[in-house]
Coordinates of N, CA and C in Angstrom, one line a residue:
M13 N -55.2 -50.9 92.2 CA -55.1 -52.1 93.1 C -53.6 -52.5 93.3
S14 N -53.4 -53.0 94.3 CA -52.0 -53.6 94.6 C -52.0 -55.0 95.1
E15 N -51.2 -55.7 94.6 CA -51.1 -57.2 95.2 C -50.5 -57.2 96.6
R16 N -51.2 -57.9 97.5 CA -50.7 -58.1 98.9 C -49.4 -59.0 98.7
G17 N -48.4 -58.5 99.3 CA -47.0 -59.2 99.1 C -46.3 -58.9 98.1
G18 N -47.0 -58.8 96.9 CA -46.2 -58.5 95.6 C -45.1 -59.5 95.3
A19 N -44.4 -59.1 94.1 CA -43.2 -59.8 93.7 C -42.0 -59.5 94.5
Q20 N -41.2 -60.5 94.9 CA -40.1 -60.1 95.6 C -38.9 -60.3 94.6
M21 N -37.9 -59.4 95.0 CA -36.7 -59.3 94.1 C -35.4 -59.2 95.0
E22 N -34.3 -59.5 94.5 CA -33.1 -59.3 95.2 C -32.9 -57.8 95.1
Q23 N -32.3 -57.3 96.3 CA -32.1 -55.8 96.4 C -31.3 -55.3 95.3
V24 N -31.7 -54.3 94.7 CA -31.0 -53.5 93.6 C -30.7 -52.1 94.0
E25 N -29.4 -51.8 94.0 CA -29.0 -50.4 94.2 C -28.7 -49.7 92.8
I26 N -29.3 -48.4 92.8 CA -29.1 -47.6 91.6 C -28.7 -46.2 92.1
R27 N -27.5 -45.8 91.5 CA -27.1 -44.5 91.9 C -27.2 -43.3 90.7
F28 N -27.9 -42.3 91.0 CA -28.2 -41.3 90.2 C -27.2 -40.2 90.3
R29 N -26.7 -39.6 89.1 CA -25.7 -38.5 89.2 C -26.1 -37.7 88.1
I30 N -25.9 -36.4 88.3 CA -26.1 -35.4 87.3 C -24.8 -34.8 87.0
D31 N -24.3 -35.1 85.8 CA -22.9 -34.5 85.4 C -22.7 -33.1 84.8
E32 N -23.8 -32.6 84.4 CA -23.7 -31.3 83.9 C -24.9 -30.4 84.2
G33 N -24.7 -29.1 84.3 CA -25.6 -28.1 84.6 C -26.3 -28.3 86.0
D34 N -25.6 -28.8 86.9 CA -26.1 -28.9 88.3 C -25.4 -27.9 89.2
D35 N -25.8 -26.7 89.3 CA -25.1 -25.7 90.1 C -25.1 -26.0 91.6
E36 N -24.0 -26.3 92.1 CA -23.9 -26.4 93.7 C -24.8 -27.7 94.1
G37 N -25.2 -28.7 93.2 CA -25.9 -29.9 93.5 C -27.5 -29.6 93.7
E38 N -27.8 -28.4 93.2 CA -29.3 -28.1 93.5 C -30.3 -29.2 92.8
A39 N -30.0 -29.5 91.6 CA -30.9 -30.5 90.9 C -30.8 -31.9 91.5
L40 N -29.6 -32.2 92.0 CA -29.6 -33.5 92.7 C -30.3 -33.4 93.9
R41 N -30.2 -32.4 94.7 CA -30.9 -32.2 96.1 C -32.5 -32.3 95.8
S42 N -32.8 -31.6 94.8 CA -34.2 -31.6 94.3 C -34.8 -32.9 94.0
L43 N -34.0 -33.8 93.1 CA -34.3 -35.1 93.0 C -34.4 -36.0 94.2
Y44 N -33.4 -35.8 95.1 CA -33.4 -36.5 96.4 C -34.7 -36.2 97.2
R45 N -35.1 -35.0 97.3 CA -36.3 -34.6 98.0 C -37.6 -35.1 97.4
H46 N -37.5 -35.1 96.1 CA -38.6 -35.6 95.4 C -38.9 -37.2 95.6
L47 N -37.8 -37.8 95.4 CA -38.0 -39.3 95.7 C -38.1 -39.7 97.2
Y48 N -37.6 -39.0 98.1 CA -37.7 -39.2 99.5 C -39.1 -39.1 100.0
R49 N -39.9 -38.1 99.4 CA -41.1 -37.8 99.7 C -42.2 -38.6 99.0
D50 N -41.9 -39.3 98.0 CA -42.8 -40.1 97.3 C -43.5 -41.2 98.0
G51 N -44.6 -41.2 98.2 CA -45.3 -42.1 99.1 C -45.4 -43.4 98.6
D52 N -45.3 -43.6 97.2 CA -45.3 -44.9 96.5 C -44.0 -45.6 96.6
L53 N -43.0 -44.9 97.0 CA -41.6 -45.6 97.1 C -41.4 -45.8 98.6
E54 N -42.0 -45.3 99.5 CA -41.8 -45.3 100.9 C -41.4 -46.5 101.4
R55 N -42.3 -47.7 101.1 CA -42.1 -49.1 101.8 C -41.2 -49.9 101.0
T56 N -40.8 -49.6 99.8 CA -40.1 -50.5 98.9 C -38.6 -49.9 98.6
T57 N -38.4 -48.7 99.0 CA -37.2 -48.1 98.5 C -36.5 -47.3 99.6
K58 N -35.2 -47.3 99.6 CA -34.3 -46.5 100.6 C -33.7 -45.5 99.7
V59 N -33.8 -44.3 100.1 CA -33.3 -43.1 99.2 C -32.2 -42.3 100.2
E60 N -31.1 -42.2 99.8 CA -29.9 -41.5 100.4 C -29.2 -40.5 99.4
L61 N -29.0 -39.4 100.0 CA -28.1 -38.4 99.2 C -26.7 -38.6 99.7
Q62 N -25.7 -38.7 98.8 CA -24.4 -39.2 99.1 C -23.5 -37.9 98.7
E63 N -22.6 -37.5 99.6 CA -21.6 -36.4 99.4 C -20.3 -36.8 98.9
A64 N -19.8 -36.1 98.0 CA -18.4 -36.4 97.4 C -17.4 -35.9 98.4
P65 N -16.3 -36.6 98.5 CA -15.3 -36.0 99.5 C -15.0 -34.7 99.0
P66 N -14.7 -33.9 100.2 CA -14.4 -32.4 99.7 C -13.1 -32.3 99.1
E67 N -13.1 -31.2 98.3 CA -11.8 -30.9 97.6 C -11.0 -30.2 98.6
E68 N -9.7 -30.2 98.4 CA -8.6 -29.6 99.2 C -9.0 -28.2 99.6
G69 N -9.1 -27.9 100.8 CA -9.3 -26.5 101.2 C -10.8 -26.2 101.3
A70 N -11.7 -27.1 100.9 CA -13.2 -26.8 100.9 C -13.8 -27.3 102.3
M71 N -14.8 -26.5 102.7 CA -15.6 -26.9 103.9 C -16.1 -28.2 103.9
G72 N -16.8 -28.6 102.8 CA -17.4 -29.9 102.6 C -17.5 -30.2 101.1
G73 N -17.9 -31.5 100.8 CA -17.9 -32.0 99.5 C -19.3 -31.6 98.8
A74 N -19.3 -31.7 97.5 CA -20.5 -31.4 96.8 C -21.4 -32.7 96.8
W75 N -22.8 -32.6 96.7 CA -23.6 -33.7 96.5 C -23.3 -34.5 95.2
E76 N -23.0 -35.7 95.4 CA -22.4 -36.4 94.3 C -23.5 -37.4 93.8
T77 N -24.2 -38.1 94.4 CA -25.1 -39.1 94.0 C -26.4 -39.2 94.9
V78 N -27.5 -39.6 94.3 CA -28.7 -40.0 95.0 C -28.7 -41.5 95.0
N79 N -28.5 -42.4 96.0 CA -28.5 -43.7 96.1 C -29.9 -44.2 96.4
I80 N -30.3 -45.1 95.6 CA -31.7 -45.8 95.8 C -31.5 -47.3 95.9
L81 N -32.0 -47.8 97.0 CA -32.0 -49.3 97.2 C -33.4 -49.8 97.0
L82 N -33.7 -50.6 95.9 CA -35.0 -51.1 95.7 C -35.0 -52.5 96.4
T83 N -36.2 -52.7 97.1 CA -36.3 -54.0 97.8 C -37.4 -54.8 97.3
H84 N -38.1 -54.4 96.4 CA -39.5 -54.9 95.9 C -39.6 -54.8 94.2
A85 N -40.0 -55.7 93.5 CA -40.1 -55.6 92.2 C -41.0 -54.5 91.7
T86 N -42.0 -54.2 92.3 CA -42.9 -53.1 91.9 C -42.2 -51.7 92.1
A87 N -41.2 -51.7 92.8 CA -40.6 -50.4 93.1 C -40.0 -49.7 91.9
L88 N -39.5 -50.6 91.0 CA -38.7 -50.1 89.8 C -39.8 -49.2 88.8
S89 N -41.0 -49.7 88.8 CA -42.0 -48.9 88.1 C -42.4 -47.7 88.8
S90 N -42.5 -47.7 90.2 CA -42.8 -46.5 90.9 C -41.6 -45.5 90.8
L91 N -40.4 -46.1 90.8 CA -39.3 -45.1 90.8 C -39.2 -44.6 89.3
A92 N -39.6 -45.2 88.2 CA -39.6 -44.6 86.9 C -40.6 -43.6 86.9
V93 N -41.8 -43.8 87.4 CA -42.8 -42.6 87.3 C -42.4 -41.5 88.1
S94 N -41.8 -41.8 89.2 CA -41.3 -40.6 90.1 C -40.2 -39.8 89.5
V95 N -39.2 -40.5 88.8 CA -38.2 -39.8 88.1 C -38.8 -39.0 87.0
A96 N -39.7 -39.6 86.2 CA -40.2 -39.0 85.1 C -41.1 -37.6 85.5
A97 N -41.7 -37.9 86.6 CA -42.5 -36.7 87.3 C -41.7 -35.6 87.7
W98 N -40.5 -35.9 88.3 CA -39.5 -34.9 88.8 C -39.0 -34.2 87.5
R99 N -38.6 -34.9 86.4 CA -38.1 -34.2 85.2 C -39.1 -33.3 84.6
Q100 N -40.4 -33.8 84.7 CA -41.5 -32.9 84.0 C -41.7 -31.6 84.9
S101 N -41.6 -31.7 86.1 CA -41.7 -30.5 87.0 C -40.5 -29.4 87.0
R102 N -39.6 -29.7 86.3 CA -38.4 -28.8 86.2 C -38.5 -28.0 84.8
R103 N -38.1 -26.8 84.8 CA -38.1 -26.1 83.6 C -36.9 -26.7 82.6
S104 N -35.9 -26.9 83.2 CA -34.8 -27.5 82.4 C -34.1 -28.6 83.2
S105 N -34.3 -29.8 82.8 CA -33.8 -31.0 83.4 C -32.5 -31.5 82.8
P106 N -31.4 -31.5 83.4 CA -30.2 -32.0 82.9 C -30.3 -33.5 82.7
P107 N -29.3 -34.0 81.8 CA -29.4 -35.6 81.7 C -29.0 -36.1 83.0
L108 N -29.7 -37.3 83.4 CA -29.5 -37.9 84.7 C -29.0 -39.3 84.4
S109 N -27.6 -39.5 84.9 CA -27.0 -40.7 84.8 C -27.5 -41.8 85.8
A110 N -27.9 -43.0 85.5 CA -28.2 -43.9 86.3 C -27.3 -45.1 86.3
E111 N -26.8 -45.7 87.4 CA -25.7 -46.7 87.4 C -26.0 -47.8 88.3
S112 N -26.0 -48.9 87.8 CA -26.1 -50.1 88.7 C -25.3 -51.3 88.3
N113 N -24.7 -52.0 89.1 CA -23.9 -53.3 88.7 C -22.9 -53.0 87.4
G114 N -22.4 -51.8 87.4 CA -21.5 -51.6 86.3 C -22.0 -51.1 85.0
T115 N -23.4 -51.0 85.0 CA -24.1 -50.6 83.8 C -24.6 -49.1 84.0
T116 N -24.4 -48.3 83.1 CA -24.9 -46.9 83.2 C -25.8 -46.6 82.0
V117 N -26.9 -46.0 82.3 CA -27.8 -45.4 81.3 C -28.0 -43.8 81.6
T118 N -28.3 -43.1 80.5 CA -28.6 -41.7 80.7 C -30.0 -41.3 80.4
V119 N -30.8 -40.8 81.3 CA -32.2 -40.5 81.2 C -32.2 -39.0 80.7
R120 N -32.9 -38.8 79.5 CA -33.0 -37.6 79.0 C -34.5 -37.2 78.7
T121 N -35.4 -38.1 79.1 CA -36.7 -38.1 78.8 C -37.6 -38.0 80.1
D122 N -38.9 -37.5 79.9 CA -39.8 -37.5 81.1 C -40.9 -38.4 80.8
D123 N -40.8 -39.3 80.0 CA -41.8 -40.3 79.6 C -41.6 -41.4 80.5
P124 N -42.5 -41.7 81.5 CA -42.4 -42.7 82.3 C -42.1 -44.2 81.8
E125 N -42.7 -44.5 80.7 CA -42.5 -45.8 80.2 C -41.0 -45.9 79.6
A126 N -40.5 -44.8 79.0 CA -39.2 -44.9 78.5 C -38.1 -44.9 79.8
V127 N -38.5 -44.1 80.9 CA -37.6 -44.2 82.0 C -37.6 -45.6 82.6
R128 N -38.8 -46.2 82.5 CA -38.8 -47.6 83.2 C -38.0 -48.6 82.4
R129 N -38.0 -48.5 81.1 CA -37.2 -49.3 80.2 C -35.8 -49.1 80.4
L130 N -35.4 -47.7 80.6 CA -33.9 -47.5 80.9 C -33.6 -48.1 82.1
L131 N -34.4 -48.0 83.2 CA -34.0 -48.5 84.6 C -33.9 -50.0 84.6
E132 N -34.8 -50.7 83.7 CA -34.8 -52.1 83.7 C -33.5 -52.6 83.0
A133 N -33.0 -51.8 82.1 CA -31.8 -52.2 81.4 C -30.5 -52.3 82.4
L134 N -30.8 -51.6 83.5 CA -29.6 -51.5 84.5 C -29.6 -53.0 85.2
N135 N -30.7 -53.7 85.2 CA -30.8 -54.9 85.9 C -30.7 -56.1 85.0
S136 N -30.5 -55.8 83.7 CA -30.3 -57.0 82.8 C -29.0 -57.6 82.9
S137 N -29.0 -58.8 83.1 CA -27.7 -59.5 83.3 C -26.8 -59.8 82.0
H138 N -27.4 -59.7 81.0 CA -26.7 -59.9 79.7 C -26.5 -58.7 78.9
D139 N -26.9 -57.5 79.3 CA -26.6 -56.2 78.6 C -25.2 -55.8 79.0
S140 N -24.5 -55.2 78.1 CA -23.2 -54.7 78.4 C -23.3 -53.3 78.7
N141 N -22.5 -52.4 79.1 CA -22.4 -51.0 79.4 C -23.2 -50.4 78.2
S142 N -24.1 -49.5 78.5 CA -24.8 -48.7 77.5 C -24.9 -47.3 77.8
D143 N -25.1 -46.4 76.9 CA -25.4 -45.0 77.1 C -26.7 -44.7 76.3
D144 N -27.7 -45.4 76.8 CA -29.0 -45.2 76.1 C -29.5 -43.9 76.5
S145 N -29.9 -43.0 75.6 CA -30.4 -41.6 76.0 C -31.7 -41.5 76.6
G146 N -32.6 -42.4 76.1 CA -34.0 -42.2 76.5 C -34.5 -41.0 75.8
D147 N -34.0 -40.4 74.8 CA -34.5 -39.3 74.1 C -36.1 -39.5 73.7
S148 N -36.8 -38.6 73.7 CA -38.2 -38.7 73.2 C -38.5 -37.4 72.6
S149 N -39.4 -37.7 71.5 CA -39.7 -36.5 70.7 C -40.5 -35.4 71.5
E150 N -41.2 -35.9 72.7 CA -41.9 -34.9 73.5 C -41.0 -34.3 74.5
G151 N -39.8 -34.8 74.7 CA -38.8 -34.5 75.6 C -38.9 -33.4 76.6

C-alpha cells in the first residue's frame, strides 16, 4: 500500500561513482540502466548518466557518475532497494561510492536495509564525512 501524496522532502541529489574495477564504465552504465528502468523510482526520481570530460586526444569521456535527484521521501527507500537488487544481480559488484552535500559513503553490501542506512547518512545534517563501508557478512 502507498499513501496518496506521501511525505514531501527537499530535493536531494546523490551521485554514484565506481572507482575501481569498472572497465570502460560498464558497471556504471549497468547501474544507470537498472535505476532508470525501475518503476518504483519513476515518479519520484530523476536518473542521469554523466560523462567525465574527455582526456586529451580521446574521442569522448568515460562515464563518471550516475546522478540521482530524489523528489519524494519514499524515494530513498526505493532507491536503496533498487541499488541492493542491482548489486545482487551482478557476479562481482565493485564498491559503489555515493556522495551528497559533501558527504561520501561507500556501499559494499547488497542488504537493502544496510544500503538504506548508508544513503540516509548522506542526508544527515550533523554527520561529518564518512567512509562507512556497509560491509555485511552475507556480502
